Short mmCIF file of C-alpha atoms in Angstrom, two decimals:
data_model
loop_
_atom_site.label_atom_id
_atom_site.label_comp_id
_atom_site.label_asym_id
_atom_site.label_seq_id
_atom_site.Cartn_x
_atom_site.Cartn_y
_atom_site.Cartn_z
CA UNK D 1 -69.30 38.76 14.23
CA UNK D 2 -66.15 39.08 11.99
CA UNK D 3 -65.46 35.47 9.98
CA UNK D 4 -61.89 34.79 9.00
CA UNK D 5 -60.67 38.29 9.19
CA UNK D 6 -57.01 39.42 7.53
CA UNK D 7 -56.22 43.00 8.39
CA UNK D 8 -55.98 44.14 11.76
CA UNK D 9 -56.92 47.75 10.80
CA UNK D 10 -60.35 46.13 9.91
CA UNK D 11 -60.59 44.34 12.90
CA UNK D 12 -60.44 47.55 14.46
CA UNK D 13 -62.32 49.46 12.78
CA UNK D 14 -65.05 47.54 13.24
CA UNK D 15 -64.69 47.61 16.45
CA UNK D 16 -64.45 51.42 16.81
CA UNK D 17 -67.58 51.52 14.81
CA UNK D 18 -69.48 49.11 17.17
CA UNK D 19 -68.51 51.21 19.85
CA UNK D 20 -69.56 54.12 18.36
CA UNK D 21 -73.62 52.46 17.42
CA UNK D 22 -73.34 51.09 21.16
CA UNK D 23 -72.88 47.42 20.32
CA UNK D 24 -70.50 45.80 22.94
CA UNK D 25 -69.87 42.51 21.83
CA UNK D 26 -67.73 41.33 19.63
CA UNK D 27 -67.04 37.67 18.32
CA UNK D 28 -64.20 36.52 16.04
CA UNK D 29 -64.57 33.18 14.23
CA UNK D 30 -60.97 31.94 13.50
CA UNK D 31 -59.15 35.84 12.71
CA UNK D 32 -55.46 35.43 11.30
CA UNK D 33 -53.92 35.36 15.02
CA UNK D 34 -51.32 38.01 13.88
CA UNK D 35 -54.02 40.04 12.94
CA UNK D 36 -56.21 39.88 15.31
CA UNK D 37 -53.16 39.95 18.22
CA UNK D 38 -51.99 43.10 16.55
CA UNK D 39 -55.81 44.87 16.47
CA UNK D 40 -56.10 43.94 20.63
CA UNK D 41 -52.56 46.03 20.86
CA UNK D 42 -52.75 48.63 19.06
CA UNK D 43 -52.97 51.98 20.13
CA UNK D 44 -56.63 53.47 21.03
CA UNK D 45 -57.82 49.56 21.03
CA UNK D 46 -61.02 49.74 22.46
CA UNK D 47 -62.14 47.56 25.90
CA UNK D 48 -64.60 46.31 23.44
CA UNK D 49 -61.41 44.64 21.26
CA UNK D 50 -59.97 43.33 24.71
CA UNK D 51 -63.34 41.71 25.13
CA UNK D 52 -63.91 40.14 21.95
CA UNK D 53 -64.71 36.48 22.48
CA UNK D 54 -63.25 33.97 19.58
CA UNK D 55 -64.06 31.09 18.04
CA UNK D 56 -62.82 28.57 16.35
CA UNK D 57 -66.27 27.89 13.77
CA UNK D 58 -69.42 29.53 13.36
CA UNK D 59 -71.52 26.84 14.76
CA UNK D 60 -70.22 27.80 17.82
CA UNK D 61 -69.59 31.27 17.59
CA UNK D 62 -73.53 31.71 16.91
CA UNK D 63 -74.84 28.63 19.13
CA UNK D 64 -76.80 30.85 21.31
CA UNK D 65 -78.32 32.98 18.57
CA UNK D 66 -81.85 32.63 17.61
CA UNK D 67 -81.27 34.31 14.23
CA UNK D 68 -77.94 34.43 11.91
CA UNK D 69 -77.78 36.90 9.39
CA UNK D 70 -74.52 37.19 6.94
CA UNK D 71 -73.92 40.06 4.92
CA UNK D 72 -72.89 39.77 0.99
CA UNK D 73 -71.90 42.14 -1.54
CA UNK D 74 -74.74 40.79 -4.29
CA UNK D 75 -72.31 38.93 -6.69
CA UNK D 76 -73.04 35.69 -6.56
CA UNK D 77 -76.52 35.46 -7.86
CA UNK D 78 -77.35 31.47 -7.12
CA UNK D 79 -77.61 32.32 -3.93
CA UNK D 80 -79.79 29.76 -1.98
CA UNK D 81 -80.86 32.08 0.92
CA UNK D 82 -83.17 34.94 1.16
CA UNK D 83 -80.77 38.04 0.41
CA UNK D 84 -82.20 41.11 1.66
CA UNK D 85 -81.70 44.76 1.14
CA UNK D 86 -80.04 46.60 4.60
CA UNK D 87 -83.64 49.21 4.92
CA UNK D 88 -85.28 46.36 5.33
CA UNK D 89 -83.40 43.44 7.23
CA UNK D 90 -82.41 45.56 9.73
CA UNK D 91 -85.80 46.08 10.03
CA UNK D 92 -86.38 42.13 11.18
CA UNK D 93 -83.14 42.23 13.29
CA UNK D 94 -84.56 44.80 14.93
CA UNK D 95 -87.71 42.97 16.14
CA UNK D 96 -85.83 39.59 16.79
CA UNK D 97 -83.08 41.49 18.91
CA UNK D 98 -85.79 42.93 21.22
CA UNK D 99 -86.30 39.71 22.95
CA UNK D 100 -83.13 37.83 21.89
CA UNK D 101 -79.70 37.50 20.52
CA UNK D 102 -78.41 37.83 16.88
CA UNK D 103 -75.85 37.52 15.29
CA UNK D 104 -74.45 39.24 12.05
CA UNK D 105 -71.89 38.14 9.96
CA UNK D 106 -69.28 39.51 7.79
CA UNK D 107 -67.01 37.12 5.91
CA UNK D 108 -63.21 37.70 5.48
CA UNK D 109 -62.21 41.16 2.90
CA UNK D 110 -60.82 38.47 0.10
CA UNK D 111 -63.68 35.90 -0.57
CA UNK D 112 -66.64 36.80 1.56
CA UNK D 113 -68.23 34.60 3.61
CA UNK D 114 -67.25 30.69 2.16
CA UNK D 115 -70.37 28.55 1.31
CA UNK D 116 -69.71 26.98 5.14
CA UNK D 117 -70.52 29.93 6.88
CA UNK D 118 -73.19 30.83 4.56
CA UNK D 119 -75.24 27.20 5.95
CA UNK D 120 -75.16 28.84 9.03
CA UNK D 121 -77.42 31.71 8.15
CA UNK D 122 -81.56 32.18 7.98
CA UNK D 123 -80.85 34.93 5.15
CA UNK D 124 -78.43 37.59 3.97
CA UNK D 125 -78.31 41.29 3.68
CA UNK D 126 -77.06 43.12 1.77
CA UNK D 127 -76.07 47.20 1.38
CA UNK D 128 -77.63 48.77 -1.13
CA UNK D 129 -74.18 49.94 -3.15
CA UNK D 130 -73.96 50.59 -6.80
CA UNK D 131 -73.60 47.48 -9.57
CA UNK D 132 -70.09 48.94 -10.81
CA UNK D 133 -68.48 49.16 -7.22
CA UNK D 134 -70.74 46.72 -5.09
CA UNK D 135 -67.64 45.63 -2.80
CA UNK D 136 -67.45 47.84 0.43
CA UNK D 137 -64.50 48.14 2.55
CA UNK D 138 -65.06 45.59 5.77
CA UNK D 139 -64.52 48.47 8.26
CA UNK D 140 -67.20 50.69 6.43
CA UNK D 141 -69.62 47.98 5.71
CA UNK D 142 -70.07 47.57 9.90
CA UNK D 143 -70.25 51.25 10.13
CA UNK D 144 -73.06 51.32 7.58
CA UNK D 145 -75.01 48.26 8.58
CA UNK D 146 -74.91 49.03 12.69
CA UNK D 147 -75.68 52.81 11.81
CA UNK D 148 -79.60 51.37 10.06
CA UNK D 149 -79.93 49.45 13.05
CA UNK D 150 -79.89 52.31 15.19
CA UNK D 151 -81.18 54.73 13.31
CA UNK D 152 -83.99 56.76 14.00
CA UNK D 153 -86.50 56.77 11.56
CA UNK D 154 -88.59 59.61 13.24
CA UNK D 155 -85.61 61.86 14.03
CA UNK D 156 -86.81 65.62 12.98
CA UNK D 157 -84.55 68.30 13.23
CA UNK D 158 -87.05 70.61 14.80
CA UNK D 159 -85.81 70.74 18.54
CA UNK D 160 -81.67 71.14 17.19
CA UNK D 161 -82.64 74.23 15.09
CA UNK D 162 -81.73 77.26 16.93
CA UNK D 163 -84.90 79.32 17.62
CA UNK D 164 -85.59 82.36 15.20
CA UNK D 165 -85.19 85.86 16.66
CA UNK D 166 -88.46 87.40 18.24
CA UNK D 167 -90.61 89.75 15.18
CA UNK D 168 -89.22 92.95 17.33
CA UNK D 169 -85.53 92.11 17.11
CA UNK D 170 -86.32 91.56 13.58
CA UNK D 171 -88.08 95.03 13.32
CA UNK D 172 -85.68 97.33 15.05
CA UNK D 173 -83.08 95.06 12.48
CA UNK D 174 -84.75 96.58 9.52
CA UNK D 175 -85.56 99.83 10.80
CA UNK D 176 -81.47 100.23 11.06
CA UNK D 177 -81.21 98.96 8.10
CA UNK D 178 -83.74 101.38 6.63
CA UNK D 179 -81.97 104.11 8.13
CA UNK D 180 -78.89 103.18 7.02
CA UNK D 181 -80.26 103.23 3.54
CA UNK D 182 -81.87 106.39 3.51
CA UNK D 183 -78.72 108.00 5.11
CA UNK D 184 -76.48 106.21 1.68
CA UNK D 185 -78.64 107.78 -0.45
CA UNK D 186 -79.97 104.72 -1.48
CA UNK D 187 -83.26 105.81 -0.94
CA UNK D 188 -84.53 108.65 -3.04
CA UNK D 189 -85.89 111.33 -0.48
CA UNK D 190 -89.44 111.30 -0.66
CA UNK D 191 -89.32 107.48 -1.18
CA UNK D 192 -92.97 105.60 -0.84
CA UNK D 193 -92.91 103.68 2.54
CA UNK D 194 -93.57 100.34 0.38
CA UNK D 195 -89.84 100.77 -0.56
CA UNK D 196 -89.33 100.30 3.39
CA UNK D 197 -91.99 97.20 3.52
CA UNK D 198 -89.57 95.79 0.04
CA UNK D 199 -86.81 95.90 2.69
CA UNK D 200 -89.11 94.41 5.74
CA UNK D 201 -89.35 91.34 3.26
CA UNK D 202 -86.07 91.40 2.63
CA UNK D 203 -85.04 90.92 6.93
CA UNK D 204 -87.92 88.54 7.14
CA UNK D 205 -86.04 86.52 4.54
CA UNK D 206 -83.36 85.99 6.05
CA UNK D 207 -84.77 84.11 9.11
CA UNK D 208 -82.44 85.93 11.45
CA UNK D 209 -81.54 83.24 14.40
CA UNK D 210 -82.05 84.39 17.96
CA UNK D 211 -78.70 84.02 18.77
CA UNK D 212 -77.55 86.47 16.03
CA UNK D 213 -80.08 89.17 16.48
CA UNK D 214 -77.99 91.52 18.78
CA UNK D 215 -75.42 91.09 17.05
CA UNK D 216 -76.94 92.57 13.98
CA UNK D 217 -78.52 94.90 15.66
CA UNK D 218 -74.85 96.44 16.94
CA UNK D 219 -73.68 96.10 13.28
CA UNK D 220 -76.33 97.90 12.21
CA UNK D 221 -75.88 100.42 14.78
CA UNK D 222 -72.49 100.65 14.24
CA UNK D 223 -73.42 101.39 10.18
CA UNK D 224 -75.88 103.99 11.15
CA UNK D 225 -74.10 106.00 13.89
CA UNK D 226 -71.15 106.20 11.20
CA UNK D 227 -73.27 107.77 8.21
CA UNK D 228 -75.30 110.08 10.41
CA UNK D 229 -71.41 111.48 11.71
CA UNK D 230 -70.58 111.97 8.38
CA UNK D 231 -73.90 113.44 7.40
CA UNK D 232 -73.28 116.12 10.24
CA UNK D 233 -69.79 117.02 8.94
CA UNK D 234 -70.95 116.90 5.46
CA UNK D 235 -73.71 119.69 7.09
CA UNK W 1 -65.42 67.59 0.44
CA UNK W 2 -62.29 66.48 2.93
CA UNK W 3 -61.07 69.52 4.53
CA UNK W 4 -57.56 69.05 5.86
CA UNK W 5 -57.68 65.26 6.22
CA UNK W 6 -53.82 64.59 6.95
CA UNK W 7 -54.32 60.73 6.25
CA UNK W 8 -53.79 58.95 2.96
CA UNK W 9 -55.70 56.33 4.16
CA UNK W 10 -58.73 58.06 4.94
CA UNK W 11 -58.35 59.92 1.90
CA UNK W 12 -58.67 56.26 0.16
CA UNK W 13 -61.50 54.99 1.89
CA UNK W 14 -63.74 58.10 1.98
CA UNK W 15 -63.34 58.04 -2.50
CA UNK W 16 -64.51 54.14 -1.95
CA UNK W 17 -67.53 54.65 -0.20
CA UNK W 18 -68.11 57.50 -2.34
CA UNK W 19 -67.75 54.80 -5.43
CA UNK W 20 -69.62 52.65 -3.41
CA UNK W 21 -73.15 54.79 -3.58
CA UNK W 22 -72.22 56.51 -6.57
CA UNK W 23 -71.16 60.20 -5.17
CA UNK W 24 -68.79 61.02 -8.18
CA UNK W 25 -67.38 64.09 -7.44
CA UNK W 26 -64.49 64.57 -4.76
CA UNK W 27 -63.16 67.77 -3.85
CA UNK W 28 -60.03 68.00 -1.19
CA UNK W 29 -59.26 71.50 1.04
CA UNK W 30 -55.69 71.95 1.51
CA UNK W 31 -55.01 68.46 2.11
CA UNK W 32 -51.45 67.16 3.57
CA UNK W 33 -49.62 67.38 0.58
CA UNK W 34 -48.25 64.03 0.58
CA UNK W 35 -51.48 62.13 2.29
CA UNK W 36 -53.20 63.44 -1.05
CA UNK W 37 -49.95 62.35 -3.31
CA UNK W 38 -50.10 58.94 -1.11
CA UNK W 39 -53.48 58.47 -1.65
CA UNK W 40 -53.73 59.14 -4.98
CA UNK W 41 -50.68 56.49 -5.97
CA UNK W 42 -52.37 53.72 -3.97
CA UNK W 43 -52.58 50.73 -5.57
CA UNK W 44 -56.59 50.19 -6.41
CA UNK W 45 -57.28 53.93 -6.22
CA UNK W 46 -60.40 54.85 -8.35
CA UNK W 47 -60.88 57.04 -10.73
CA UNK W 48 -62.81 59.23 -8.71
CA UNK W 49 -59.79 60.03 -6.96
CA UNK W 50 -57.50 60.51 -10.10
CA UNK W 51 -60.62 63.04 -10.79
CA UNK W 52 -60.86 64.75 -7.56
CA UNK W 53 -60.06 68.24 -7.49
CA UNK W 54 -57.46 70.38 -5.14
CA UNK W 55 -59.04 73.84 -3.58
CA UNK W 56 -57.03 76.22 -1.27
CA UNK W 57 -60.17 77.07 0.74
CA UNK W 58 -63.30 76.08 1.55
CA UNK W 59 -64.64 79.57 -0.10
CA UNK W 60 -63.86 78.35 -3.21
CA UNK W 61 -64.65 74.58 -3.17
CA UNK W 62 -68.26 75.22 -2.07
CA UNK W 63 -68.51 78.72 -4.59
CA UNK W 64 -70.70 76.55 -6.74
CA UNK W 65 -73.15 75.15 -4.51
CA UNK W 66 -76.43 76.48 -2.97
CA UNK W 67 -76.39 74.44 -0.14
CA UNK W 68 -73.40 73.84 2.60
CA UNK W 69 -73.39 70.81 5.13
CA UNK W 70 -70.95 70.43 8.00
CA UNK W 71 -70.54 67.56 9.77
CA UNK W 72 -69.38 67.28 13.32
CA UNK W 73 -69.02 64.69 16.60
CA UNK W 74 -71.36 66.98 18.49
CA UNK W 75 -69.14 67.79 21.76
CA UNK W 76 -69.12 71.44 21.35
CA UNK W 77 -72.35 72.29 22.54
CA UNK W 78 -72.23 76.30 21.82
CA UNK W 79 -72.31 76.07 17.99
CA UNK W 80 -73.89 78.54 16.31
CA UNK W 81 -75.46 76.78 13.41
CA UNK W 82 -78.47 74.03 13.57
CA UNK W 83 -77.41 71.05 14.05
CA UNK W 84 -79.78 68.21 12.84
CA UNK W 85 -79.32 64.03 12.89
CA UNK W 86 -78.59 62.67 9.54
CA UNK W 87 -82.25 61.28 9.57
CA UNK W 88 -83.44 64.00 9.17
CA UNK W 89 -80.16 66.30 7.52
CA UNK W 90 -80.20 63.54 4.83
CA UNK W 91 -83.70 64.40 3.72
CA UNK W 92 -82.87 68.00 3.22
CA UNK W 93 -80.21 67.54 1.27
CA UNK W 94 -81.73 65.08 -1.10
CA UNK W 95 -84.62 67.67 -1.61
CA UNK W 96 -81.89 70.34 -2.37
CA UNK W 97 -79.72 68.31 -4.45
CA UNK W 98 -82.62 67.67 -6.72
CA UNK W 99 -82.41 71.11 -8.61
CA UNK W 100 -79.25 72.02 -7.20
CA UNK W 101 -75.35 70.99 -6.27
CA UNK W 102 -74.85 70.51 -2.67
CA UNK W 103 -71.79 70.56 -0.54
CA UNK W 104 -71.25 68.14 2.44
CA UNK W 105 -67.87 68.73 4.42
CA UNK W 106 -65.58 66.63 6.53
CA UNK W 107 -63.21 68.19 8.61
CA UNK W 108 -59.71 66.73 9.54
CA UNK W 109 -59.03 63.04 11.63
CA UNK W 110 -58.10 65.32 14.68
CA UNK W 111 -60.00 68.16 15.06
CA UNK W 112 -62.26 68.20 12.59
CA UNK W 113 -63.99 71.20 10.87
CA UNK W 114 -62.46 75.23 11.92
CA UNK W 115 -64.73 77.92 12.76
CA UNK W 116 -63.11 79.54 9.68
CA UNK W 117 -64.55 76.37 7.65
CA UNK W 118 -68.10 76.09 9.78
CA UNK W 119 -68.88 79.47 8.87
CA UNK W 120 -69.18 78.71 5.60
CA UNK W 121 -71.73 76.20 6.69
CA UNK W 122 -75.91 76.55 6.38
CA UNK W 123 -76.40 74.10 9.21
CA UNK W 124 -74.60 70.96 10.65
CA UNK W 125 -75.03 67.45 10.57
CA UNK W 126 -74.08 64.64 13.02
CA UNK W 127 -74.31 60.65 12.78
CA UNK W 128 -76.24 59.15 16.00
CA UNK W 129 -73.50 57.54 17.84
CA UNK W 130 -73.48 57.48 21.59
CA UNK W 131 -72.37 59.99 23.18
CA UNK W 132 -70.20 58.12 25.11
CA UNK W 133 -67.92 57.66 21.96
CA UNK W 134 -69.18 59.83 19.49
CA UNK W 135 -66.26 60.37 17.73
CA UNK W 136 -65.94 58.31 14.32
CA UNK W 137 -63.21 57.22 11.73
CA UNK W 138 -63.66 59.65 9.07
CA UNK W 139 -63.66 56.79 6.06
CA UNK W 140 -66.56 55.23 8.26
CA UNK W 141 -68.14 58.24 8.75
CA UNK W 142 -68.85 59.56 5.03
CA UNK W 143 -70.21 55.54 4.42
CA UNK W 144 -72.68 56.74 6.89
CA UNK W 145 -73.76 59.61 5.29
CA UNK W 146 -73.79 58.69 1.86
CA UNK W 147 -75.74 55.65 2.81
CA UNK W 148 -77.82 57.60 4.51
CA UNK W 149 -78.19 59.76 1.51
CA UNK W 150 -78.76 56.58 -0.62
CA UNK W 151 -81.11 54.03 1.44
CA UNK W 152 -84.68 53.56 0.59
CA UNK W 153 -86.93 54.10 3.21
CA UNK W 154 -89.79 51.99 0.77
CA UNK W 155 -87.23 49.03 0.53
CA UNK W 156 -88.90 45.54 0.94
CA UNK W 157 -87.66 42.32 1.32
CA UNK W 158 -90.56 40.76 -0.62
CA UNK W 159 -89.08 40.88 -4.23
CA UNK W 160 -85.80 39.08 -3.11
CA UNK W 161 -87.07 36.62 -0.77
CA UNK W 162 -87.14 33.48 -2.69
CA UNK W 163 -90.23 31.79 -3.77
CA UNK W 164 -91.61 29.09 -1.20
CA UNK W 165 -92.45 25.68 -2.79
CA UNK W 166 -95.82 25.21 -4.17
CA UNK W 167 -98.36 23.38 -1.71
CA UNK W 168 -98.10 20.05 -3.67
CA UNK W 169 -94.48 19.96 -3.14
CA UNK W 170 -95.00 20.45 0.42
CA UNK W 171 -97.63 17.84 0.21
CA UNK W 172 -95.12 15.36 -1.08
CA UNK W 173 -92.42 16.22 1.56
CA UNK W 174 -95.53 15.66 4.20
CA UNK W 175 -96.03 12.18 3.01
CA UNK W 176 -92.85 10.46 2.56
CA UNK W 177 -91.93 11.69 6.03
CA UNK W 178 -95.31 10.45 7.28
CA UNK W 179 -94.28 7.09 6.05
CA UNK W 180 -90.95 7.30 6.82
CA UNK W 181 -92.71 7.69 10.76
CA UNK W 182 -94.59 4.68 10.02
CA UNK W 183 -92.00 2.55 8.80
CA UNK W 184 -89.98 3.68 11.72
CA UNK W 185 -92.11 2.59 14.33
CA UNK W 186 -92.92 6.44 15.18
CA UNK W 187 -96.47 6.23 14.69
CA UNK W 188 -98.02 2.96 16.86
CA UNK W 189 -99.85 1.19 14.18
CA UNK W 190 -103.43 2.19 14.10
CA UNK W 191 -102.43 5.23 14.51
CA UNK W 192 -105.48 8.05 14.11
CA UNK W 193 -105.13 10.15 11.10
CA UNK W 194 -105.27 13.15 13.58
CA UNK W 195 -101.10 12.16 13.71
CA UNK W 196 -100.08 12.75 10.45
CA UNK W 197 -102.21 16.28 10.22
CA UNK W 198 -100.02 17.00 12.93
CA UNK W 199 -96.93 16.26 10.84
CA UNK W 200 -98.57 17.93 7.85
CA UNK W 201 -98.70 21.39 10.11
CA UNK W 202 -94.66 20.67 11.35
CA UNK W 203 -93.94 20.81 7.62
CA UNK W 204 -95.75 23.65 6.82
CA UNK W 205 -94.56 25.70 9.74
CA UNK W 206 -91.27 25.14 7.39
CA UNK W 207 -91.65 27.86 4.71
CA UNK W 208 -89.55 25.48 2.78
CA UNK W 209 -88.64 27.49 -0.19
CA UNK W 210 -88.86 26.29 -3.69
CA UNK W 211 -85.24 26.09 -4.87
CA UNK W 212 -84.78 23.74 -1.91
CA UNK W 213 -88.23 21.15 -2.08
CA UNK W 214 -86.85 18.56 -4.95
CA UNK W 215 -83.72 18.19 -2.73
CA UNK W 216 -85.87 17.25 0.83
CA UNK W 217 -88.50 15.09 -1.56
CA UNK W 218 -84.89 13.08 -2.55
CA UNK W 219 -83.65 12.94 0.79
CA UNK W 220 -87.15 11.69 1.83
CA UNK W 221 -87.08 9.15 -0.84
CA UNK W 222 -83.92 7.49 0.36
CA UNK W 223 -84.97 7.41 4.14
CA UNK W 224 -88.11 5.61 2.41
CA UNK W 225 -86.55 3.45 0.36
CA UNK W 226 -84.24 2.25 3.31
CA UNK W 227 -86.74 1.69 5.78
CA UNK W 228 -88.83 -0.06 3.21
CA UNK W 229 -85.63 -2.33 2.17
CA UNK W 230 -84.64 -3.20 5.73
CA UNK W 231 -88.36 -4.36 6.57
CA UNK W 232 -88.18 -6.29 3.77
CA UNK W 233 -85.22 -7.84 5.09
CA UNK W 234 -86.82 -8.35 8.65
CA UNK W 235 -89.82 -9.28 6.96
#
C-alpha cells in the first residue's frame, strides 16, 4: 500500500517489483493525481498499475485487513509502536497472510508515513540499513521488503549446480594431459609415476563439470596429436 | 560491479542501496559515457559514486578478486555455469568474502550480462521472482542482493518490541473500567464477581504496552469521574 506518494517513477517501480515477488494488488491512499495518472500511462505500466485500487485515507484503504504493518527508516526513536527488524516481521506477516489479508505500508519519499497513518498500524518494520544512510529509495525499499517475504529460507543450490563429469572423463582428461606433458618435455624421462598421480590431483581439482568434459578432452587431444607430429618430424 | 548499464538513473540508485547496507566499493564496465557523467553530477550523489572506479573490461575489474558472481533473470536455460538462488548464492559469498574480495556483477538494463562477461563468472546468481516476470529493475535488483547479503537470519523482534505494562498497571486499567461498567448500568447490580474476572481477562488479552498504560488509567479516570458526577446529579 503506497501512502501519499510523489514520483510516478516510484509508483512504478513498486509496482514492477510487486509483480516481480507475485503480489497483485496494489492500493494507493491519496497519490499526487499527476503522479499517479502519469505511473498508470506510462510505457511498460503493468495490469497490476491499471488495477491499483485508491483511496482517499488509510482507514479505508486497510478496512478489511486484519493486520497493518508500516515501514520506517529508524529515525524517529519515540516511536510508540513495536518497530521491528524486516528478518523477522516478515516472519509474522507471513503467518497472518496465510489465512488473511495484510496490509503494508510505505509512507510518501519526503516525510514518511505522518503520525496519522502511523495510528493505523499494529507495529512497524523496518530494513535493516546502515545508521549513516538509513533512508532507502521508495522503489527499492518494496523490492527489498516483498523479496523477505518470499524468500526461501531452505533454498540450497544443490539441484542448479551442473553435475560433475563422471571419474573416467576425468581420467582419460589427465591421461592427455600427462601425455601432453611428457611429450613438452616437462616430464623428465624416467619420471616416478607419483609425478603423474601430482597431476591426477591436479584434474581432480578442478571439478571438471559434465558439460565441459568433452570438450577438454578434444583440447587435449588436439594438444597431444600436435606434439606427437612434431615429435615425428623432429625424429 | 555495473557492466554496461546505459542509465544514469540506475547508475544512481544501485550506489544508494549500496550506501544503504554499507557495500563501499563501486566499480563501472564501460559504462555509457554520459549515463556515468549524468550520474555522477546528480544532485545527492554519494560519495561512493564520486569514488567509484572506471574499468574497460570485466578482466580487469574483477583481476583482484577470488571469487566472481553473475547475476541473471534466468530465461536462458542452456547456461553453462551453476546457477544458484540468492538464498543460498548469498551464503557463499559471505563465507568467501570473509578472507577474501569478491566480485558480484550486473549486466546492462536490456540485455544484461555477455557471454564475453559470464565467462568470467564462477557461477550465477538469480533473485526468486516469478517466472512469469522475472525480469527486474536493475537499482531494485542489487537492493535485493545486498540485502540479501546483509539480513540476519538470527534477527528477533524481542529486543525492540516495547515493554508491556507491569501487571499492577493492568490491574488498575481492570478496575476503573469495571466501575466504569457498574456506574453505567453494564453490570445488573448484584452482579457475581465471576463478571468482572471476565473483564479482567478482556484487558489482559490487551498486551497493553507500558509507554501507553498511564494514558488508558487517565482516560479511565475521566469516564469515572463523569459517571460518578452525573449520578450524583441524578442522585
Amino acid at each position: 500500500m503506497l501512502v501519499a506518494t510523489r514520483n510516478p517513477l516510484n509508483i512504478g517501480s513498486a509496482a514492477r517489483a510487486m509483480s516481480n515477488f507475485g503480489f497483485l494488488h496494489l492500493r494507493v491512499v491519496n497519490p499526487y493525481e499527476i503522479a499517479f495518472r502519469e505511473a498508470r500511462s506510462a510505457v511498460g505500466a503493468s495490469a497490476l498499475l491499471a488495477s491499483a485500487e485508491e483511496y482517499k485515507n488509510v482507514a479505508d484503504a486497510v478496512a478489511d485487513c486484519t493486520l497493518v504493518v508500516g515501514t520506517t527508516a529508524v529515525g524517529h526513536r519515540e516511536l510508540r509502536h513495536p518497530l521491528r527488524r524486516l528478518e523477522y516481521g516478515a516472519r509474522l506477516i507471513r503467518k497472518e497472510a496465510a489465512s488473511s489479508r495484510v496490509a503494508l505500508l510505505f509512507g510518501s519519499e519526503k516525510v514518511g508515513l505522518s503520525n496519522q497513518d502511523l495510528s493505523h498500524c499494529h507495529w512497524l518494520m523496518r530494513i535493516p540499513t546502515r545508521e549513516a544512510h538509513s533512508s532507502m529509495n521508495l522503489g527499492q525499499a518494496v523490492a527489498v521488503c516483498l523479496y523477505e517475504l518470499v524468500r526461501d529460507a531452505k533454498a540450497r543450490g544443490q539441484q542448479e549446480r551442473p553435475k560433475r563429469a563422471a571419474a573416467g572423463e576425468v581420467e582419460r582428461m589427465t591421461a592427455l594431459l600427462n601425455e601432453a606433458l611428457r611429450l613438452s618435455g616437462y616430464f623428465k624421462s624416467g619420471a616416478p609415476a607419483s609425478t603423474e598421480d601430482k597431476v591426477r590431483r591436479l584434474v581432480r581439482h578442478l571439478n571438471v563439470p559434465a558439460g565441459d568434459a568433452e570438450l577438454w578432452l578434444g583440447l587435449l587431444r588436439q594438444i597431444v596429436w600436435k606434439l606427437r607430429s612434431g615429435e615425428k618430424l623432429a625424429g
